[in-house]
Amino acid sequence: MSSPQEKALQPITKECVDFSGHASGKGLHVYSNNQTTRLLTLLLALLSPSFTMAQGPAPAAAPAAKEQSAELNALYVKSMESFGKGEFKACIDGLKEMITKGAEGPGLESVRFTIGSAYFNLKEYKNAKEAFDLYLKEFPAGSKVMEASTAIGQCLMNLGDKAGALKSFAELSQKPGVNKERMLLIQGNLLKEMKNTEQALALLRPAVTGILGSDESVQLAALLASLEVSSGNAEAAFKLLNLLYQRFDVVDNPLQINGLAFEIGDALLSKKEFRLALRSYALVRRKEDVIGLQKQKLQFLIQRYDANLAAIRQTPDKLSQLQASNVELKNQFEEGKRVLDEVEKAEDYMLSLRFRQARVYQELKRPWGTIVLFESLLKTETKATAREDMIFSICGSHAELQNQSELNKTLDAYLKEFPSGKYVSAVNFMRGTQLLRADDLKGAATLFGTAVKNNTAGDKLEVTLFLLGNARFGLSEWDASKEAYDMYLKKFAKGEYSEEALYRLALCSFFKGDYENAIAALENYVKAHPDGPFVPDAEYRIAACYMAAERSLDVVKRCEVWAKNYGYHALMPEVMSLMGDAYVALDKREEAAAAYSRGVQLNGTDEVLNYLLFEANKQYQKLGQWEKSIALFKSFIERNPKHPAVVQSMYWLAKGLAKEGKPDDAKKFLSEQIHTYIKDRNSDAVEQLLTQLASFCAKKPRPAPQPAAPAAPAAPAAPAAPAAPAAPAGDATGTPAAVAVPAEAPPPPPPFDPEAELDKYLSMKKAGVTELGRARVYFGRAELARMTRKPKEAAELMDRIAKEIAPKDLGATLLALSGDRMLERNEIAKATAFYKELMNAFPKSEQLDYAYNGLGQIAMIEKRYADALKWFTDAVDKIGATTTLKDVTLGKGRALLELGKADEAKVIFEQVGATKEWKGVVTAESMYYLGELAFRKNDYTTAAQLFQRVTVAYQRYPGVVVRCYLKAADAFEKLGESAKARAVLEELVSKEKFASLPEVEVARKRLEAAQ
């Protein structure tokens, strides 16, 4: 039969260790119930397992005493075997029987202590306390006094008497030889359970001051850190956390320390101590690292246990000591195994950690940190929920960075992977706001409208409704916008955007032209929000409504009141513009000019400032007040030297000087300004000044009026002399009498030379040696040649620009003109280069539509009709073409015709033909293409009529007319009317002005073939 000592030393081998499972950290239990039980088990292990009875008082009784002693020893051994088997009731009964039978002497100390321990293990804490109290009473100097006193405190704890337990441990901690750190640990946990945090902090702070040596000091530091963070002392807790991680290898439960790092990091984050929070999160060990460390600790315990077993066999006299050590090792192993199982069963907390770190990065305005964190995790993370959260967080970070391209990619990635995910409404909202930022109002309106219709806006419904209204407002969809704002105000009458929604609702009526309702709505807003930010704008709009109603006098009065109340407001220039318009309607030009001029002095938008400036000039011109016009533009140029309207202002200033009879001053002024800006590629209007200078130089100056010669004073009348006899011619000597010779006329002035006049104000020398300067001098001379009716010379000069100057050296105007010139000469590659440079270098230039039109025309020549259609469409939709609008519109019709979209093409051709402002060659072209369209539909009669209409009405456009002659002949031939076809061709051949055109030769050959 095995001894109780051997039974107590069941070996823990490597095979006993099960490393499977997962982990779960549930918070901090620095001194757990398992550890409390372990403490008591350790107390039992330190007891002497033997029992020795005292000898009887008389020698005579020796045999009986020996027999009794043997019986008691046997009973003791049996009781201890029961204890070792966990049969604590049998153990208690056996030991109490010993006492009943008179057991006494030194061995009784072990009996009393074991009874208390057995009751404790049965969780009969009241009986256990009574037993330990009796032990202390009978053995006040016993070897287990400390253990019994500790056990009494633990019994009180388990009985719910925490105050009694605290008092007991406090008294015990003052006794010599006690493990003070262990006592502090117990007291600290008691105080924490009693929610007496301040007392616990006061007790523990002095005990944890430096390096952590013992296991108990590590536990104390962990407990103190937990108390510090719960009391709001996160910084102090963080310092303790650093100490703990220096002894991470001896921590009983590393998962609890990780939990503490989370707790401290969260506390620091809430206190906005972002950098410390980030450092706290950085201390969290990965799950696999914690598992590895715990396995190493368990392996170390196994090795120590096996070493003790070997030592017992070699040194039996140390059995008790080694037995106690192995009981402790076994309990440490079981506790460590429990912790390992807990760690392995827990979900991986690294994702939670990364989210916390990402939040810190966001708070620190480092969204790239968030993106890098989650993108690295996405490469390995497969769990759907985690992936969804991470992708959404990456979306938020890209949104914060305003990284639109990457944000759009991430939003698309989210919707692709999680089409019904929990963040769908937020993602769609972000997509909508991105579309708004990109000015894709139509896309945004569609997205927001779908969210509202399908009730998928979620908690973003309020802002979604408001932005839906704004998007439709931006699209000028006034009824749809009004519907959205009405719905917003119905659902969110006091919402964040309710005031602006109410005001925009009024603007919908205003922009729709429903001025009566607009006035009512605007006045309703002013009444509801008298101090609102939109009141000045509302008052201005009300005045504008009166202007639309032709109540000009009321407009003037309202503008005067507005200026008095809100003269500081940014709308002041627009109000002055409205006042000026009202005065014009009242035929008060002086007052109108004054109002416009007043507005010019203010800082308005470029559009408003331009309007004010040139409307004021218009009034001054009509009043004949050129001196005021000159003063207006001089003042404007001085105050706004970088303004886009400066060059045009220079144009009108020069014109004013000329109108005042100072052409030389005008030329000099223009020359100075031209040479100031001639090298600046971005000064797009220099060409306008060059054109004006050329026009001044092309005109022969008026001769200065000559003052009349003063009349000679009249001589006094001489007395009449007596008549003398006639004398022969000559004097007495025979010399003839003097004959009066008429005075010689002054020589005529040399003929006026426009080129020489221009050279006085514009020359290569003055322009400098830059390529752009040279090109602009050529342009100025070409303009003069055009104005003096020298088209060949003008064309040659423009060709020199296109052939000699690289596109990269030209400004927008010359790029546009050079592109068109090369296209006219069918030099496609060169034309393309000019147009491309115009688009790349001047994306906001007013000349940009030349590039779109030119590239569209080139695509038509090359039969790339789909590309051509895109160029022509974009010219209108993207850049709002104005200068070439008629050309791109006609081009769009041609492209549609070639793409087989005849009905769409017909609509456009009819539109071009009906637009009065475009009367001219495009009208003839539209008629030609309508004829072509009818021809392709085999409607030859209509085709012939349309072609002949062009030949009759548009003879001044040879290029179109000759094509119509040929096509009319084709139509008649298709109709079988050969005589009419021949008559049309004969008419074309007979037109002498068309003789040089290749179509005439085609007609002639067709006639010869017919004959």
mmCIF file of C-alpha atoms in Angstrom, residues 191-460:
data_model
loop_
_atom_site.group_PDB
_atom_site.id
_atom_site.type_symbol
_atom_site.label_atom_id
_atom_site.label_comp_id
_atom_site.label_asym_id
_atom_site.label_seq_id
_atom_site.Cartn_x
_atom_site.Cartn_y
_atom_site.Cartn_z
ATOM 1 C CA LEU A 191 -10.571 46.816 -0.218
ATOM 2 C CA LYS A 192 -11.126 46.659 -3.991
ATOM 3 C CA GLU A 193 -14.067 44.284 -3.492
ATOM 4 C CA MET A 194 -15.388 46.639 -0.803
ATOM 5 C CA LYS A 195 -15.054 49.491 -3.371
ATOM 6 C CA ASN A 196 -12.812 51.360 -0.976
ATOM 7 C CA THR A 197 -10.409 52.403 -3.714
ATOM 8 C CA GLU A 198 -8.817 55.365 -1.941
ATOM 9 C CA GLN A 199 -7.880 53.280 1.123
ATOM 10 C CA ALA A 200 -6.530 50.544 -1.128
ATOM 11 C CA LEU A 201 -4.386 53.077 -3.031
ATOM 12 C CA ALA A 202 -3.075 54.560 0.211
ATOM 13 C CA LEU A 203 -2.170 51.051 1.423
ATOM 14 C CA LEU A 204 -0.488 49.815 -1.754
ATOM 15 C CA ARG A 205 1.288 52.855 -3.217
ATOM 16 C CA PRO A 206 4.132 52.828 -0.652
ATOM 17 C CA ALA A 207 4.691 49.113 -1.277
ATOM 18 C CA VAL A 208 5.222 49.401 -5.079
ATOM 19 C CA THR A 209 8.016 51.840 -5.694
ATOM 20 C CA GLY A 210 10.666 50.273 -7.890
ATOM 21 C CA ILE A 211 11.880 47.022 -9.369
ATOM 22 C CA LEU A 212 9.486 44.091 -8.989
ATOM 23 C CA GLY A 213 11.343 41.187 -7.362
ATOM 24 C CA SER A 214 8.997 38.582 -5.925
ATOM 25 C CA ASP A 215 5.863 37.039 -7.400
ATOM 26 C CA GLU A 216 3.833 38.899 -4.770
ATOM 27 C CA SER A 217 5.336 42.261 -5.813
ATOM 28 C CA VAL A 218 4.274 41.583 -9.411
ATOM 29 C CA GLN A 219 0.756 40.814 -8.206
ATOM 30 C CA LEU A 220 0.769 43.968 -6.075
ATOM 31 C CA ALA A 221 1.832 46.121 -9.055
ATOM 32 C CA ALA A 222 -0.930 44.634 -11.203
ATOM 33 C CA LEU A 223 -3.530 45.251 -8.493
ATOM 34 C CA LEU A 224 -2.318 48.800 -7.915
ATOM 35 C CA ALA A 225 -2.366 49.540 -11.663
ATOM 36 C CA SER A 226 -5.952 48.326 -11.844
ATOM 37 C CA LEU A 227 -6.906 50.549 -8.904
ATOM 38 C CA GLU A 228 -5.099 53.562 -10.376
ATOM 39 C CA VAL A 229 -6.860 53.321 -13.721
ATOM 40 C CA SER A 230 -10.272 52.816 -12.089
ATOM 41 C CA SER A 231 -9.719 55.974 -10.056
ATOM 42 C CA GLY A 232 -8.791 57.994 -13.145
ATOM 43 C CA ASN A 233 -5.008 57.988 -12.620
ATOM 44 C CA ALA A 234 -4.253 56.553 -16.046
ATOM 45 C CA GLU A 235 -0.752 58.063 -16.242
ATOM 46 C CA ALA A 236 0.271 56.423 -12.946
ATOM 47 C CA ALA A 237 -1.261 53.140 -14.136
ATOM 48 C CA PHE A 238 0.770 53.375 -17.327
ATOM 49 C CA LYS A 239 4.025 53.665 -15.343
ATOM 50 C CA LEU A 240 3.108 50.516 -13.379
ATOM 51 C CA LEU A 241 2.233 48.773 -16.633
ATOM 52 C CA ASN A 242 5.764 49.407 -17.873
ATOM 53 C CA LEU A 243 7.139 47.815 -14.667
ATOM 54 C CA LEU A 244 4.909 44.788 -15.150
ATOM 55 C CA TYR A 245 6.054 44.229 -18.711
ATOM 56 C CA GLN A 246 9.641 44.151 -17.475
ATOM 57 C CA ARG A 247 8.655 41.023 -15.430
ATOM 58 C CA PHE A 248 6.192 39.573 -17.910
ATOM 59 C CA ASP A 249 7.948 36.213 -17.623
ATOM 60 C CA VAL A 250 6.831 35.704 -13.978
ATOM 61 C CA VAL A 251 3.282 37.045 -14.323
ATOM 62 C CA ASP A 252 0.797 34.376 -13.221
ATOM 63 C CA ASN A 253 -1.854 35.361 -15.751
ATOM 64 C CA PRO A 254 -0.383 37.242 -18.761
ATOM 65 C CA LEU A 255 -3.834 37.603 -20.288
ATOM 66 C CA GLN A 256 -4.829 39.706 -17.308
ATOM 67 C CA ILE A 257 -1.850 42.006 -17.888
ATOM 68 C CA ASN A 258 -2.866 42.357 -21.530
ATOM 69 C CA GLY A 259 -6.342 43.237 -20.315
ATOM 70 C CA LEU A 260 -4.803 45.821 -18.031
ATOM 71 C CA ALA A 261 -2.941 47.333 -20.990
ATOM 72 C CA PHE A 262 -6.249 47.606 -22.852
ATOM 73 C CA GLU A 263 -7.949 49.158 -19.838
ATOM 74 C CA ILE A 264 -5.185 51.720 -19.294
ATOM 75 C CA GLY A 265 -5.006 52.536 -23.005
ATOM 76 C CA ASP A 266 -8.766 53.093 -23.131
ATOM 77 C CA ALA A 267 -8.603 55.356 -20.069
ATOM 78 C CA LEU A 268 -5.795 57.386 -21.629
ATOM 79 C CA LEU A 269 -7.720 57.596 -24.885
ATOM 80 C CA SER A 270 -10.784 58.957 -23.105
ATOM 81 C CA LYS A 271 -8.554 61.560 -21.433
ATOM 82 C CA LYS A 272 -7.199 62.487 -24.885
ATOM 83 C CA GLU A 273 -3.706 61.388 -23.869
ATOM 84 C CA PHE A 274 -3.345 59.932 -27.320
ATOM 85 C CA ARG A 275 0.385 59.294 -27.415
ATOM 86 C CA LEU A 276 0.408 57.525 -24.042
ATOM 87 C CA ALA A 277 -2.636 55.509 -25.141
ATOM 88 C CA LEU A 278 -0.764 54.421 -28.247
ATOM 89 C CA ARG A 279 2.217 53.364 -26.104
ATOM 90 C CA SER A 280 -0.078 51.443 -23.759
ATOM 91 C CA TYR A 281 -1.662 49.544 -26.654
ATOM 92 C CA ALA A 282 1.813 48.838 -28.002
ATOM 93 C CA LEU A 283 2.594 46.841 -24.807
ATOM 94 C CA VAL A 284 -0.150 44.306 -25.511
ATOM 95 C CA ARG A 285 1.433 40.946 -26.310
ATOM 96 C CA ARG A 286 0.104 38.941 -29.201
ATOM 97 C CA LYS A 287 -1.972 35.886 -28.352
ATOM 98 C CA GLU A 288 0.582 33.496 -29.827
ATOM 99 C CA ASP A 289 3.351 35.140 -27.776
ATOM 100 C CA VAL A 290 1.336 34.776 -24.559
ATOM 101 C CA ILE A 291 0.628 31.119 -25.341
ATOM 102 C CA GLY A 292 4.311 30.491 -26.033
ATOM 103 C CA LEU A 293 5.410 32.063 -22.747
ATOM 104 C CA GLN A 294 2.796 30.110 -20.778
ATOM 105 C CA LYS A 295 3.886 26.819 -22.331
ATOM 106 C CA GLN A 296 7.475 27.586 -21.391
ATOM 107 C CA LYS A 297 6.407 28.209 -17.769
ATOM 108 C CA LEU A 298 4.461 24.943 -17.636
ATOM 109 C CA GLN A 299 7.409 23.043 -19.041
ATOM 110 C CA PHE A 300 9.637 24.618 -16.403
ATOM 111 C CA LEU A 301 7.211 23.476 -13.619
ATOM 112 C CA ILE A 302 7.238 19.916 -14.986
ATOM 113 C CA GLN A 303 11.030 19.879 -14.919
ATOM 114 C CA ARG A 304 11.140 21.125 -11.289
ATOM 115 C CA TYR A 305 8.506 18.580 -10.214
ATOM 116 C CA ASP A 306 10.422 15.688 -11.782
ATOM 117 C CA ALA A 307 13.629 16.913 -10.146
ATOM 118 C CA ASN A 308 11.949 16.875 -6.694
ATOM 119 C CA LEU A 309 10.735 13.281 -7.222
ATOM 120 C CA ALA A 310 14.263 12.212 -8.003
ATOM 121 C CA ALA A 311 15.562 14.039 -4.933
ATOM 122 C CA ILE A 312 13.018 12.262 -2.644
ATOM 123 C CA ARG A 313 14.317 8.884 -3.722
ATOM 124 C CA GLN A 314 17.910 9.901 -3.052
ATOM 125 C CA THR A 315 17.347 11.852 0.195
ATOM 126 C CA PRO A 316 14.306 10.411 2.036
ATOM 127 C CA ASP A 317 15.075 12.567 5.081
ATOM 128 C CA LYS A 318 13.950 15.611 3.057
ATOM 129 C CA LEU A 319 10.627 14.013 2.201
ATOM 130 C CA SER A 320 8.467 16.595 4.014
ATOM 131 C CA GLN A 321 10.197 19.598 2.467
ATOM 132 C CA LEU A 322 10.212 18.190 -1.049
ATOM 133 C CA GLN A 323 6.613 17.026 -0.695
ATOM 134 C CA ALA A 324 5.533 20.568 0.211
ATOM 135 C CA SER A 325 7.456 21.943 -2.793
ATOM 136 C CA ASN A 326 5.811 19.514 -5.193
ATOM 137 C CA VAL A 327 2.338 20.262 -3.868
ATOM 138 C CA GLU A 328 3.041 23.921 -4.576
ATOM 139 C CA LEU A 329 4.425 23.076 -8.052
ATOM 140 C CA LYS A 330 1.394 20.950 -8.809
ATOM 141 C CA ASN A 331 -0.941 23.755 -7.863
ATOM 142 C CA GLN A 332 1.088 26.258 -9.916
ATOM 143 C CA PHE A 333 0.877 23.894 -12.878
ATOM 144 C CA GLU A 334 -2.886 23.513 -12.537
ATOM 145 C CA GLU A 335 -3.334 27.269 -12.273
ATOM 146 C CA GLY A 336 -0.992 27.829 -15.243
ATOM 147 C CA LYS A 337 -2.848 25.187 -17.255
ATOM 148 C CA ARG A 338 -6.138 26.918 -16.438
ATOM 149 C CA VAL A 339 -4.713 30.234 -17.643
ATOM 150 C CA LEU A 340 -3.392 28.592 -20.820
ATOM 151 C CA ASP A 341 -6.808 27.124 -21.552
ATOM 152 C CA GLU A 342 -8.337 30.552 -20.953
ATOM 153 C CA VAL A 343 -5.917 32.214 -23.391
ATOM 154 C CA GLU A 344 -6.368 29.565 -26.058
ATOM 155 C CA LYS A 345 -10.160 29.708 -25.880
ATOM 156 C CA ALA A 346 -10.298 33.479 -26.134
ATOM 157 C CA GLU A 347 -10.999 35.216 -29.432
ATOM 158 C CA ASP A 348 -7.988 36.929 -30.916
ATOM 159 C CA TYR A 349 -7.885 40.371 -29.367
ATOM 160 C CA MET A 350 -5.451 41.829 -31.909
ATOM 161 C CA LEU A 351 -8.259 43.079 -34.121
ATOM 162 C CA SER A 352 -9.733 44.956 -31.167
ATOM 163 C CA LEU A 353 -6.260 46.314 -30.479
ATOM 164 C CA ARG A 354 -5.826 47.483 -34.068
ATOM 165 C CA PHE A 355 -9.156 49.286 -33.997
ATOM 166 C CA ARG A 356 -8.094 51.097 -30.852
ATOM 167 C CA GLN A 357 -4.741 52.026 -32.382
ATOM 168 C CA ALA A 358 -6.530 53.200 -35.525
ATOM 169 C CA ARG A 359 -8.780 55.437 -33.453
ATOM 170 C CA VAL A 360 -5.718 56.966 -31.792
ATOM 171 C CA TYR A 361 -4.169 57.602 -35.205
ATOM 172 C CA GLN A 362 -7.368 59.330 -36.266
ATOM 173 C CA GLU A 363 -7.364 61.495 -33.138
ATOM 174 C CA LEU A 364 -3.728 62.364 -33.821
ATOM 175 C CA LYS A 365 -4.727 63.382 -37.366
ATOM 176 C CA ARG A 366 -2.704 60.505 -38.797
ATOM 177 C CA PRO A 367 -5.290 58.673 -40.934
ATOM 178 C CA TRP A 368 -2.513 57.089 -42.974
ATOM 179 C CA GLY A 369 -1.652 55.082 -39.843
ATOM 180 C CA THR A 370 -5.199 53.712 -39.811
ATOM 181 C CA ILE A 371 -5.031 52.826 -43.491
ATOM 182 C CA VAL A 372 -1.680 51.047 -43.177
ATOM 183 C CA LEU A 373 -2.834 49.116 -40.083
ATOM 184 C CA PHE A 374 -6.001 47.783 -41.638
ATOM 185 C CA GLU A 375 -4.654 47.163 -45.120
ATOM 186 C CA SER A 376 -1.947 44.954 -43.606
ATOM 187 C CA LEU A 377 -4.551 43.049 -41.576
ATOM 188 C CA LEU A 378 -6.867 42.624 -44.560
ATOM 189 C CA LYS A 379 -4.196 40.525 -46.254
ATOM 190 C CA THR A 380 -4.619 37.808 -43.603
ATOM 191 C CA GLU A 381 -8.017 38.468 -41.974
ATOM 192 C CA THR A 382 -10.806 36.276 -43.365
ATOM 193 C CA LYS A 383 -13.574 36.831 -40.830
ATOM 194 C CA ALA A 384 -16.343 38.763 -42.585
ATOM 195 C CA THR A 385 -17.296 41.004 -39.672
ATOM 196 C CA ALA A 386 -13.716 42.072 -39.072
ATOM 197 C CA ARG A 387 -13.098 42.699 -42.767
ATOM 198 C CA GLU A 388 -16.240 44.807 -43.041
ATOM 199 C CA ASP A 389 -15.221 46.964 -40.079
ATOM 200 C CA MET A 390 -11.700 47.424 -41.391
ATOM 201 C CA ILE A 391 -12.701 48.326 -44.954
ATOM 202 C CA PHE A 392 -15.206 50.828 -43.616
ATOM 203 C CA SER A 393 -12.553 52.383 -41.362
ATOM 204 C CA ILE A 394 -10.214 52.680 -44.358
ATOM 205 C CA CYS A 395 -13.039 54.482 -46.208
ATOM 206 C CA GLY A 396 -13.332 56.952 -43.351
ATOM 207 C CA SER A 397 -9.593 57.600 -43.341
ATOM 208 C CA HIS A 398 -9.471 58.234 -47.091
ATOM 209 C CA ALA A 399 -12.446 60.575 -46.684
ATOM 210 C CA GLU A 400 -10.574 62.486 -43.985
ATOM 211 C CA LEU A 401 -7.556 62.749 -46.281
ATOM 212 C CA GLN A 402 -9.863 63.853 -49.123
ATOM 213 C CA ASN A 403 -8.135 61.237 -51.216
ATOM 214 C CA GLN A 404 -11.007 60.944 -53.651
ATOM 215 C CA SER A 405 -9.625 58.374 -56.074
ATOM 216 C CA GLU A 406 -8.595 55.935 -53.311
ATOM 217 C CA LEU A 407 -11.804 56.579 -51.395
ATOM 218 C CA ASN A 408 -13.907 55.711 -54.437
ATOM 219 C CA LYS A 409 -11.947 52.478 -54.904
ATOM 220 C CA THR A 410 -12.428 51.512 -51.250
ATOM 221 C CA LEU A 411 -16.129 52.383 -51.289
ATOM 222 C CA ASP A 412 -16.579 50.223 -54.399
ATOM 223 C CA ALA A 413 -14.612 47.416 -52.732
ATOM 224 C CA TYR A 414 -16.877 47.564 -49.683
ATOM 225 C CA LEU A 415 -20.095 47.446 -51.717
ATOM 226 C CA LYS A 416 -18.761 44.602 -53.821
ATOM 227 C CA GLU A 417 -17.863 42.477 -50.779
ATOM 228 C CA PHE A 418 -20.753 43.558 -48.529
ATOM 229 C CA PRO A 419 -23.686 44.605 -50.746
ATOM 230 C CA SER A 420 -26.042 44.269 -47.761
ATOM 231 C CA GLY A 421 -23.527 45.123 -45.038
ATOM 232 C CA LYS A 422 -24.212 47.047 -41.854
ATOM 233 C CA TYR A 423 -22.441 50.146 -43.212
ATOM 234 C CA VAL A 424 -24.169 50.240 -46.617
ATOM 235 C CA SER A 425 -26.141 53.376 -45.800
ATOM 236 C CA ALA A 426 -23.030 55.167 -44.546
ATOM 237 C CA VAL A 427 -20.990 54.015 -47.564
ATOM 238 C CA ASN A 428 -23.637 55.191 -50.001
ATOM 239 C CA PHE A 429 -23.778 58.493 -48.147
ATOM 240 C CA MET A 430 -19.999 58.855 -48.512
ATOM 241 C CA ARG A 431 -20.274 58.030 -52.209
ATOM 242 C CA GLY A 432 -22.936 60.674 -52.589
ATOM 243 C CA THR A 433 -20.830 63.325 -50.879
ATOM 244 C CA GLN A 434 -17.882 62.346 -53.083
ATOM 245 C CA LEU A 435 -20.031 62.834 -56.167
ATOM 246 C CA LEU A 436 -21.028 66.258 -54.851
ATOM 247 C CA ARG A 437 -17.366 67.182 -54.380
ATOM 248 C CA ALA A 438 -16.685 66.064 -57.942
ATOM 249 C CA ASP A 439 -19.614 68.229 -59.158
ATOM 250 C CA ASP A 440 -21.445 65.130 -60.332
ATOM 251 C CA LEU A 441 -24.755 66.507 -59.132
ATOM 252 C CA LYS A 442 -26.795 64.098 -61.218
ATOM 253 C CA GLY A 443 -25.031 61.066 -59.763
ATOM 254 C CA ALA A 444 -25.361 62.413 -56.226
ATOM 255 C CA ALA A 445 -29.067 63.153 -56.695
ATOM 256 C CA THR A 446 -29.663 59.621 -57.999
ATOM 257 C CA LEU A 447 -27.813 58.035 -55.070
ATOM 258 C CA PHE A 448 -29.450 60.167 -52.376
ATOM 259 C CA GLY A 449 -32.861 59.841 -54.025
ATOM 260 C CA THR A 450 -32.595 56.040 -54.066
ATOM 261 C CA ALA A 451 -31.608 55.994 -50.387
ATOM 262 C CA VAL A 452 -34.645 58.107 -49.446
ATOM 263 C CA LYS A 453 -37.032 56.137 -51.656
ATOM 264 C CA ASN A 454 -35.857 52.725 -50.383
ATOM 265 C CA ASN A 455 -35.569 53.846 -46.737
ATOM 266 C CA THR A 456 -31.905 52.867 -46.654
ATOM 267 C CA ALA A 457 -30.487 56.175 -45.449
ATOM 268 C CA GLY A 458 -30.466 54.958 -41.847
ATOM 269 C CA ASP A 459 -29.263 57.487 -39.311
ATOM 270 C CA LYS A 460 -28.106 59.709 -42.197
#
